[in-house]
XYZ file of C-alpha atoms in Angstrom:
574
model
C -189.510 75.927 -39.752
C -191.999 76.455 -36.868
C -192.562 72.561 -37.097
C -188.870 71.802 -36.889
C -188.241 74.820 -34.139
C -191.520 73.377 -31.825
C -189.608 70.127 -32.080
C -186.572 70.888 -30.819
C -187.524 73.081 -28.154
C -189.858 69.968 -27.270
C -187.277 67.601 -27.319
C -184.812 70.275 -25.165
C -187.316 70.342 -22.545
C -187.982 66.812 -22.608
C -184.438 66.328 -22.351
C -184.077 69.034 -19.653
C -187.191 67.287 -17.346
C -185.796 64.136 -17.828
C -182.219 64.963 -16.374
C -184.115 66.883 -13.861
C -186.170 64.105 -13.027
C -183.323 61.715 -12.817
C -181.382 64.138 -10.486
C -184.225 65.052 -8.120
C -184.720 60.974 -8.160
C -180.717 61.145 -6.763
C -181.230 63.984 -4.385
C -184.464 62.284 -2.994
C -182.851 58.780 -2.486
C -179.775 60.787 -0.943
C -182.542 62.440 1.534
C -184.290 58.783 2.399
C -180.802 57.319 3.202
C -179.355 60.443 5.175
C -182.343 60.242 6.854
C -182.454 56.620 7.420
C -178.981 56.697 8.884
C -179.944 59.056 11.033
C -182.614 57.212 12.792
C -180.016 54.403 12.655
C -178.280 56.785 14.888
C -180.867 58.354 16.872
C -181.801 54.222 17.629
C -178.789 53.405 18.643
C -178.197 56.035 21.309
C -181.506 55.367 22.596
C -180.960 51.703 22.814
C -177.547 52.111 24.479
C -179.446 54.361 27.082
C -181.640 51.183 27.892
C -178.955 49.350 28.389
C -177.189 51.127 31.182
C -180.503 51.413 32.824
C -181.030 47.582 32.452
C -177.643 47.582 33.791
C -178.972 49.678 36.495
C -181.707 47.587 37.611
C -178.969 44.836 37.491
C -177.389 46.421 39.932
C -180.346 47.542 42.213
C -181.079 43.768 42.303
C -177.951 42.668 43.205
C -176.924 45.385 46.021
C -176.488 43.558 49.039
C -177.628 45.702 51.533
C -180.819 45.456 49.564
C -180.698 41.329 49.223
C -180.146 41.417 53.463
C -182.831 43.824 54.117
C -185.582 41.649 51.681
C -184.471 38.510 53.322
C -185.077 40.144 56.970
C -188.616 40.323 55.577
C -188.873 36.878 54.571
C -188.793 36.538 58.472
C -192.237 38.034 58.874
C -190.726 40.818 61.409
C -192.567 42.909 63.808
C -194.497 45.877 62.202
C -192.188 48.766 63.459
C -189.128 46.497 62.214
C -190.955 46.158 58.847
C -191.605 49.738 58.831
C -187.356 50.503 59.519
C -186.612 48.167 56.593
C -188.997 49.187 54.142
C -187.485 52.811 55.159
C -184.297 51.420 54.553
C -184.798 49.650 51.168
C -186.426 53.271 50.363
C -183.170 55.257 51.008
C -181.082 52.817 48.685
C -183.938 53.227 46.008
C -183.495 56.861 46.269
C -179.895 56.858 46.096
C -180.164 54.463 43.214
C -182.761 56.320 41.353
C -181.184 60.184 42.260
C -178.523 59.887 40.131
C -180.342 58.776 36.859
C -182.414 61.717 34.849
C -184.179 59.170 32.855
C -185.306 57.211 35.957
C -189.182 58.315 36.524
C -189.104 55.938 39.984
C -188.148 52.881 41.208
C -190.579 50.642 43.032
C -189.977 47.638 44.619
C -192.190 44.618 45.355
C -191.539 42.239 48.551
C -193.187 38.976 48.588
C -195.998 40.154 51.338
C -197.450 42.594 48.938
C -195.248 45.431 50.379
C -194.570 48.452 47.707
C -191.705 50.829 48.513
C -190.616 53.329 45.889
C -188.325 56.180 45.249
C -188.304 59.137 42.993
C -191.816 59.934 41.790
C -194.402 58.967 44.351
C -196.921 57.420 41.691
C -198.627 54.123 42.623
C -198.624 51.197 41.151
C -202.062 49.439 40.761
C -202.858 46.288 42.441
C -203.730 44.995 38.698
C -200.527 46.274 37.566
C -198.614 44.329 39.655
C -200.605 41.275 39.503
C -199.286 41.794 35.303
C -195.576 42.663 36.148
C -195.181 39.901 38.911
C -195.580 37.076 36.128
C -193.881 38.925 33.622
C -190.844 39.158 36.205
C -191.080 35.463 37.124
C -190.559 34.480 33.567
C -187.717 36.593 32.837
C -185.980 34.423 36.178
C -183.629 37.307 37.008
C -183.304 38.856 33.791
C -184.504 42.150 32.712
C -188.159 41.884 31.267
C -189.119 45.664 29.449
C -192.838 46.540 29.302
C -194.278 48.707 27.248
C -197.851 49.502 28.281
C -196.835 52.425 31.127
C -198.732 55.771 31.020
C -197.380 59.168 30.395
C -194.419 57.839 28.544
C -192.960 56.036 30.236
C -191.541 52.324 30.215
C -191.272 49.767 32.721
C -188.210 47.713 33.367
C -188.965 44.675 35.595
C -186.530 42.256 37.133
C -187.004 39.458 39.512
C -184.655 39.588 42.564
C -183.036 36.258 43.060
C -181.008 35.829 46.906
C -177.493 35.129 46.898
C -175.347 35.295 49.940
C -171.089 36.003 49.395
C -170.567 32.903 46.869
C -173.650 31.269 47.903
C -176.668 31.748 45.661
C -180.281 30.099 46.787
C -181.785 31.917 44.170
C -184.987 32.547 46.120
C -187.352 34.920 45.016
C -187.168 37.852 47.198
C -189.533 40.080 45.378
C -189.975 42.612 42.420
C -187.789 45.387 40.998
C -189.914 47.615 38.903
C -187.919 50.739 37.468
C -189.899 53.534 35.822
C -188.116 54.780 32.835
C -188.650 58.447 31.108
C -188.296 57.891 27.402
C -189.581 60.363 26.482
C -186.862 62.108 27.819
C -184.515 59.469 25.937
C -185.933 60.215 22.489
C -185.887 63.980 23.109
C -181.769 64.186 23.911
C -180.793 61.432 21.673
C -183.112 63.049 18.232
C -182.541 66.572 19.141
C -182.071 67.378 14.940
C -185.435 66.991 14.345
C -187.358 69.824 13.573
C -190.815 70.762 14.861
C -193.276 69.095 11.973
C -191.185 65.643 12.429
C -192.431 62.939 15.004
C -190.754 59.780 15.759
C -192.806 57.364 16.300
C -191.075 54.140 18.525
C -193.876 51.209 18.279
C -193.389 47.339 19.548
C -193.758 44.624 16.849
C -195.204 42.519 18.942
C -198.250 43.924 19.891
C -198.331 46.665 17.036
C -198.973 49.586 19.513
C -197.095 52.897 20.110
C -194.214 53.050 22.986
C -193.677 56.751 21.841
C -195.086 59.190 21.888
C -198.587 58.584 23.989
C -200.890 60.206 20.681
C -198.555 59.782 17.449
C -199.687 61.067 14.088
C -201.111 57.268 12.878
C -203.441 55.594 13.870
C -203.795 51.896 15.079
C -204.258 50.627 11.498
C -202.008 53.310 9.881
C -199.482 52.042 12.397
C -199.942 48.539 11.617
C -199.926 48.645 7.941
C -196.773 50.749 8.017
C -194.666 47.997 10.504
C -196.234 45.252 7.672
C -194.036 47.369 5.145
C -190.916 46.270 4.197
C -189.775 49.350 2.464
C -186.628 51.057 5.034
C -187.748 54.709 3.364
C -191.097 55.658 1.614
C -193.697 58.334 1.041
C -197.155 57.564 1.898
C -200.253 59.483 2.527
C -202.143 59.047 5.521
C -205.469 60.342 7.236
C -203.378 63.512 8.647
C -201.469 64.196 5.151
C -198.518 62.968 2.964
C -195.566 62.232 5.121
C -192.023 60.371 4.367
C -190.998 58.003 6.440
C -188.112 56.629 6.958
C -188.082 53.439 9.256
C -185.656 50.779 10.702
C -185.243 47.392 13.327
C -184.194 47.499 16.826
C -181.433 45.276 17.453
C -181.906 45.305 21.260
C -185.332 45.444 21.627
C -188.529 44.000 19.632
C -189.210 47.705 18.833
C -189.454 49.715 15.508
C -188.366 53.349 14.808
C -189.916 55.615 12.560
C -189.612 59.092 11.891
C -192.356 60.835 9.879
C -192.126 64.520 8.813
C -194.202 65.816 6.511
C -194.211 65.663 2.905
C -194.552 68.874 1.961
C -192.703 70.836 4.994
C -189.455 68.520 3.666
C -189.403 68.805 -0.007
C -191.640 71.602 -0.564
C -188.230 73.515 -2.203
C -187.732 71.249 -4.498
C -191.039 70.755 -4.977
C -191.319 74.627 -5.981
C -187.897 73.996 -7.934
C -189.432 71.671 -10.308
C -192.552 73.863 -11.225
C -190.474 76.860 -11.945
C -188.577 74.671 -14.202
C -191.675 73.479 -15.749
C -192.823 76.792 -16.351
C -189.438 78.542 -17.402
C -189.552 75.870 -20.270
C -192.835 76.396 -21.037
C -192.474 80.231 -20.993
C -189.451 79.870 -23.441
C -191.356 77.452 -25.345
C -193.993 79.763 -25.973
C -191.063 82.481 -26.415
C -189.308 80.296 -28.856
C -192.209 79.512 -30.884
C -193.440 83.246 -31.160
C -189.944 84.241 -31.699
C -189.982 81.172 -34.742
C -192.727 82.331 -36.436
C -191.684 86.140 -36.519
C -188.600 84.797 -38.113
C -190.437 81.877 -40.727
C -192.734 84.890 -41.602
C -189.921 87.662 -42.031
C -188.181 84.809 -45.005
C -191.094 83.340 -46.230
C -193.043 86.858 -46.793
C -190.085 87.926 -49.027
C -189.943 84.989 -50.710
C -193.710 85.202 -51.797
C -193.662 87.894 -53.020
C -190.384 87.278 -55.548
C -192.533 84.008 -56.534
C -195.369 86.378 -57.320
C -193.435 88.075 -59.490
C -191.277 84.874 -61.422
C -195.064 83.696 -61.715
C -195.958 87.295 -63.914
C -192.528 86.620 -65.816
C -193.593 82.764 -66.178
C -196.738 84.304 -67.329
C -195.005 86.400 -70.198
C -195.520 89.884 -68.344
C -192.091 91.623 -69.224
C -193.146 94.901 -69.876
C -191.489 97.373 -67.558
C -190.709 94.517 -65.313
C -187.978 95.631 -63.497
C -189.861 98.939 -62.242
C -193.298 97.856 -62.232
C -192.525 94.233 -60.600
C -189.481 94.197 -58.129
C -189.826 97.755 -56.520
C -186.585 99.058 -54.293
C -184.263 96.261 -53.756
C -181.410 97.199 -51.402
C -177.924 96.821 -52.340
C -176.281 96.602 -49.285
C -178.210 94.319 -47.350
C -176.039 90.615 -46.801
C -179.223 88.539 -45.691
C -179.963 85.673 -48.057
C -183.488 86.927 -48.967
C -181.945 90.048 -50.442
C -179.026 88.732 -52.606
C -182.048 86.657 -53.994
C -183.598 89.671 -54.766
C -180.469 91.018 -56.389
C -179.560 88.067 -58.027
C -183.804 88.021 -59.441
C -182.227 91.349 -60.722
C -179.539 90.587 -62.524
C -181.707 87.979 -64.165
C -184.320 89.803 -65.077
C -181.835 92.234 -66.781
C -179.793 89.558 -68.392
C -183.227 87.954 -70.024
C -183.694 91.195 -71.094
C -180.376 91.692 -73.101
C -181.148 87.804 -74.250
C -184.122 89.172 -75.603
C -182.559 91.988 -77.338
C -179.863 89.578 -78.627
C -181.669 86.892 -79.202
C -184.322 89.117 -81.386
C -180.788 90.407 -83.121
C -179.353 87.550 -84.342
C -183.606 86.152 -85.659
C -183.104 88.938 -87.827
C -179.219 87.837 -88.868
C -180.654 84.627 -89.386
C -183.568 85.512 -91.289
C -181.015 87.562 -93.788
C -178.611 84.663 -94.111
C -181.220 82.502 -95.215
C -182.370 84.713 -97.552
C -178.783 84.959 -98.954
C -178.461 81.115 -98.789
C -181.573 80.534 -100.869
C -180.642 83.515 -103.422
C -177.032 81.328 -103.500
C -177.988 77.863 -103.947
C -178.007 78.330 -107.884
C -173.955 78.690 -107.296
C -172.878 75.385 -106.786
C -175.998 73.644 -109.584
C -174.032 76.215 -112.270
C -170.596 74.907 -110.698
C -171.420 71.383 -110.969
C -173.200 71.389 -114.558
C -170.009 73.547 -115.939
C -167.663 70.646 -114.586
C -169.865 68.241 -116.017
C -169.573 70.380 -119.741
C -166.107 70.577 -119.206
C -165.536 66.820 -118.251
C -167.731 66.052 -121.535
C -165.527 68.058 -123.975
C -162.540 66.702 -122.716
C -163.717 62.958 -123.324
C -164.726 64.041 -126.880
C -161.326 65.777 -127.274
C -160.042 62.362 -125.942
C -158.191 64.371 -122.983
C -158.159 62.076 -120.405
C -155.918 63.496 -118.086
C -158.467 66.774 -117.732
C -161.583 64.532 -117.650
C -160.170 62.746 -114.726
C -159.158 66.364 -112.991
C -162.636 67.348 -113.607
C -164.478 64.396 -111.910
C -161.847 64.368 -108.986
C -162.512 68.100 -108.600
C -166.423 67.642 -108.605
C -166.347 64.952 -106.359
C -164.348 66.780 -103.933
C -166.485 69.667 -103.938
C -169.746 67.387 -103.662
C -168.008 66.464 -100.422
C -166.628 69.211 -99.176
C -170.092 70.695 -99.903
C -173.031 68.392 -100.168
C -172.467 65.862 -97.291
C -174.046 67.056 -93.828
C -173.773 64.292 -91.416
C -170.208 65.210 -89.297
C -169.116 61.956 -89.235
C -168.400 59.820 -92.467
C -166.551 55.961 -92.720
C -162.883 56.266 -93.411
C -163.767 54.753 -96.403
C -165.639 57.863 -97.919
C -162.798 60.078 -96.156
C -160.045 57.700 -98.416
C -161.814 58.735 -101.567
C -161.827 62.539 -100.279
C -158.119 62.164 -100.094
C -158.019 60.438 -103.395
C -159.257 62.962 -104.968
C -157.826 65.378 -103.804
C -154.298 63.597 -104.893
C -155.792 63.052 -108.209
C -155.422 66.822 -108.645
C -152.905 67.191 -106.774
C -150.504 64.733 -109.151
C -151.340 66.499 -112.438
C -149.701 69.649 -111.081
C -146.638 67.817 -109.336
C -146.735 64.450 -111.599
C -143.676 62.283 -110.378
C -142.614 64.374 -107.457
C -145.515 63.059 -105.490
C -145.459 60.250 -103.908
C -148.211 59.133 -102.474
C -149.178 55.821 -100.372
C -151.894 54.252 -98.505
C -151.956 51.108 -96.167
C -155.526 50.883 -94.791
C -156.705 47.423 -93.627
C -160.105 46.653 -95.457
C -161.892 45.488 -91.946
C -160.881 49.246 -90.811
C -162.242 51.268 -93.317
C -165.328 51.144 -91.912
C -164.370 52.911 -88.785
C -166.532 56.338 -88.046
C -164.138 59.943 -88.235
C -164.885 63.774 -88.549
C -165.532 64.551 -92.275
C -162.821 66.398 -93.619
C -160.126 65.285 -91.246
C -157.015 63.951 -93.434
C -157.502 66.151 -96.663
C -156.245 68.982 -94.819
C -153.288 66.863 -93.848
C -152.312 66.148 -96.847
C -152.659 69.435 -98.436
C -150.397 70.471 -95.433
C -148.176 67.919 -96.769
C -147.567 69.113 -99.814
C -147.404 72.438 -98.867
C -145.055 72.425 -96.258
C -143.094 69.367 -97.194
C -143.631 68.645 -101.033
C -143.540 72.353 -102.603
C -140.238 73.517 -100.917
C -138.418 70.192 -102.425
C -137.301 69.699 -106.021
C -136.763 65.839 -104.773
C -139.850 63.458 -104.696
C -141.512 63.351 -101.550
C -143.225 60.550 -100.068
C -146.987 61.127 -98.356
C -148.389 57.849 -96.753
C -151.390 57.379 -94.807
C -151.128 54.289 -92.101
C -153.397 52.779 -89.510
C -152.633 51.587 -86.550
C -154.795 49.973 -83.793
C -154.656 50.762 -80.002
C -156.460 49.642 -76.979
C -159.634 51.519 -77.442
C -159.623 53.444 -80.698
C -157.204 53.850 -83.705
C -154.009 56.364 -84.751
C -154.534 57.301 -88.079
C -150.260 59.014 -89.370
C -150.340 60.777 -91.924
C -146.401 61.445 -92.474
C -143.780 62.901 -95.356
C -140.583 63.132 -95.783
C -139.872 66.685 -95.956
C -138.195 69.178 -93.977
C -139.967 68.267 -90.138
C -139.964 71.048 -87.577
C -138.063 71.675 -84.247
C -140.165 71.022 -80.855
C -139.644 74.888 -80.100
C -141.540 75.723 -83.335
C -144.086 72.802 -82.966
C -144.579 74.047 -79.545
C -145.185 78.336 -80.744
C -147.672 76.348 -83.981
C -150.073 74.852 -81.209
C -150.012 78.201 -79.086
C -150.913 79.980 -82.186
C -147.455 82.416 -82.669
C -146.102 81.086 -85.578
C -147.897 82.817 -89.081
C -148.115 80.282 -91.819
C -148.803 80.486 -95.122
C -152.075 79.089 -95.056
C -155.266 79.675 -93.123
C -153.739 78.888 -89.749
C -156.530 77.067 -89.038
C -156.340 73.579 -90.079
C -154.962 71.568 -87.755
C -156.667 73.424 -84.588
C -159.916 72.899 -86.683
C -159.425 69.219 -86.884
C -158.671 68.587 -83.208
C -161.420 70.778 -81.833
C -163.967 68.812 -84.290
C -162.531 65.457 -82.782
C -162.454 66.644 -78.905
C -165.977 67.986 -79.698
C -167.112 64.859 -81.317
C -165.311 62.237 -79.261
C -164.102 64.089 -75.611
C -160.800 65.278 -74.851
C -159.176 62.584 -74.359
C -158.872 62.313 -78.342
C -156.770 64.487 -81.111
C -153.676 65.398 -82.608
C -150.277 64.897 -81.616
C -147.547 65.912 -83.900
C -143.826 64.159 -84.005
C -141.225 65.972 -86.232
C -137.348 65.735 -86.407
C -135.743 68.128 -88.347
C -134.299 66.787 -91.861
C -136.365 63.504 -91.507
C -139.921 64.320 -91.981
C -143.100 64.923 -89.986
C -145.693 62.630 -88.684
C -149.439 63.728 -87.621
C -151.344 61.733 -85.312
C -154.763 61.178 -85.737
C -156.127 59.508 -82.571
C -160.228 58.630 -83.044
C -162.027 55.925 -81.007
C -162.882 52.884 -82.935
C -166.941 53.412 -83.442
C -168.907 52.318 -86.087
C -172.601 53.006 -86.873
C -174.481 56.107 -85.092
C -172.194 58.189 -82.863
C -173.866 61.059 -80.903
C -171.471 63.910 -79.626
C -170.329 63.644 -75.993
């Protein structure tokens, strides 16, 4: 029982973990993608940011007062007329630059080397803008976004082409270079992150950080994470565990990904599962003490009644319901004590079957005594039948001779023959003699008949079955009549067995009165107990589905069924 109850609290909490396991496997993918389609988000708003400030830039480029004041320059003016147009190309920078929060500075580049900026008054190095110059010549006009700015920043850089109305020479009048906060970006646009996350903005191209200037991986962490392909994962770093979730840029050769901490984000759940590992380990420990407390409370109860049916097995019945089962309560419904009851009850009942049993030794012992002082009866019987049969042969009285060995073989018979079943043969010549007798007292009134197939006769029956028909016969149906009456035994064969009728002539019987003789309320004038004897020997012998069955019509005679299964040789009782 402690076996069994181990194994299914075992298999509960195996269940249990598993379903737990698969849920938190649900509620963790759930997390990754929420979280992935919120970076989606948080990318997207920064990206659309960019691209009003590349917009911007367009737009710096392409203001005309700006285009007439670089192409003055071209003209190599006089130094105080440089001086008012670099002024002027300053106070369209500043308005430019004024009305954007995420624009650090603008800075433009002429092509004599002059720098005039607005916004934040941080230079540009000489070896700076020997790196952006290219960059902006190979973008011809387009927007050209460089990453390697300090203190978070990012560079947009445009070439300025000249165009004049509808005209456009597309001569390089210098450099637009337009200073962009993003840190500022990241911070409005991913405002629900909390304090532990960091989102990380690197450029697949070179592999390094855009955001934030010192991020949580390193150079190789960062590089091994943009070789992953996985969109969501957990992976542990130098600085800890973290999950990271991770997608593309569709604007810009840039990766996003935001890594919180492994432990800050799941550390619920994380404390969830171990108090479900130890509530199921505290029950199973619970259910197991609680298990054996209840194994011991049957099987200590049930030890000790096989203790004592092993001193009964043993033969120790002396005093054994007070010596050996002690106070047994009588009111109690658990199983354990109705066994003890019910050991009770047996104990007492073997007792009386002692008592009785010793009783009827004692009966027996008598009535074989009385048998043994009695088996000189039937030796005198025989011998004085024997005399009698002799004297009548010497008296030449042949009619009594013949009585006399009818009678004796009907009493050897009756008496002598032990076996319960005998051929039908041997049960004829019961009959026969039995008529033999019977004629010499009713000579020509009886008629009696028998039509008995040889290849039948050896068929197996109760001994003793159709004498007492026939002496019912001429009882019931021969001695009321002055008129002959007509016995006859027949034979019949059915599917499985045979119907031995034994039937007269006489009187017959209503079904009301056969119906009160088989329940026993009609008195006859014999024993009463000859045909309920015969069909209880042949049910007993052969099974129920065997017997009598009587058919009578009043004035026409009577006709007894014997039904027996056809058997011959040994028969053993069902």
């Amino acid at each position: 029982m402690i076996k069994l109850i181990t194994f299914l609290l075992l298999l509960s909490f195996l269940f249990s973990l598993t379903v737990l396991q698969y849920i938190y496997r649900i509620y963790d993918r759930q997390i990754y993608e929420k979280a992935s389609e919120v970076l989606g988000m948080s990318a997207i708003n920064i990206e659309s940011e960019l691209r009003e400030l590349e917009q911007l830039s367009y737009t710096v480029v392409t203001d005309e007062q700006i285009q007439q004041y670089l192409r003055a320059l071209q003209d190599n003016p006089q130094p105080y007329n440089r001086l008012v147009l670099h002024n002027k190309i300053i106070n369209r920078l500043v308005a430019f630059a004024g009305a954007e929060k995420y624009v650090y500075s603008m800075l433009l580049i002429d092509n004599n080397g002059g720098v005039m900026s607005a916004g934040n008054r941080e230079s540009v190095s000489q070896s700076l803008q020997d790196q952006l110059k290219p960059l902006a010549i190979e973008g011809d006009g387009s927007n050209v976004w460089f990453t390697q700015g300090s203190k978070n920043s990012l560079l947009a850089v445009r070439q300025i082409k000249s165009y004049t109305g509808s005209t456009f020479t597309l001569d390089n009048l210098g450099t637009l270079v337009v200073r962009i906060r993003i840190d500022r970006i990241i911070a409005d646009n991913t405002g629900a992150t909390s304090k532990q996350d960091q989102l990380i903005v690197a450029d697949a191209s070179t592999g390094q950080a855009v955001y934030p200037a010192e991020p949580i991986l390193n150079v190789s962490e960062l590089a091994d994470e943009l070789r992953s392909r996985d969109a969501y994962r957990t992976a542990s770093y130098e600085r800890g565990t973290y999950f990271l979730a991770k997608t593309n840029s569709s604007y810009m050769n840039w990766t996003y990904i935001n890594a919180t901490p492994f432990n800050e984000i799941f550390r619920q759940i994380t404390y969830v599962k171990r108090l479900v590992v130890v509530s199921f380990a505290c029950l199973l420990l619970l259910g197991l003490l609680l298990g054996y407390r209840f194994a011991r409370s049957i099987v200590r109860p049930i030890s000790k009644l096989t203790g004592k049916m092993r001193q009964i097995e043993k033969g120790d019945l002396d005093n054994l319901e007070e010596q050996s089962l002690g106070l047994v309560s009588q009111t109690a419904q658990d199983e354990v004590s109705q066994l003890n009851r019910t050991f009770k009850m047996m104990i007492r009942r073997i007792r009386e079957l002692i008592d009785e049993n010793y009783a009827k030794q004692l009966m027996i012992r008598e009535t074989e005594l009385k048998a043994l002082q009695a088996q000189i009866n039937p030796h005198f019987l025989y011998n004085t039948l024997e005399s009698i049969n002799w004297l009548a042969k010497m008296n030449k009285q042949d009619q009594i001779s013949e009585m006399v060995v009818a009678l004796g073989y009907l009493l050897r018979s009756s008496i002598g023959l032990k076996d319960p079943l005998i051929t039908l043969e041997k049960e004829l010549s019961i009959v026969d003699s039995y008529v033999t007798i019977q004629r010499t007292r009713f000579e020509e009134r009886l008629d009696f008949r028998m039509d008995i197939p040889a290849h039948l006769q050896d068929a197996l029956i109760p001994k003793l079955t159709l004498q007492p028909l026939i002496e019912n016969a001429i009882r019931y149906a021969l001695e009321p009549n002055i008129e002959p009456c007509t016995i006859s035994i027949t034979v019949e064969v059915l599917d499985k067995g045979l119907d031995i009728q034994v039937s007269d002539n006489g009187p017959g019987m209503t079904a009301d009165f056969i119906s009160e003789l088989l329940q026993g309320r009609v008195q006859t004038r014999g024993e009463g107990i000859g045909l309920n004897n015969i069909e209880e020997r042949i049910q007993l012998v052969f099974g129920t589905e065997w017997g009598t069955v009587i058919s009578s019509v009043p004035g026409s005679g009577t006709v007894i069924h014997v039904r027996i299964p056809y058997t011959r040789g040994e028969v053993k009782h069902v």
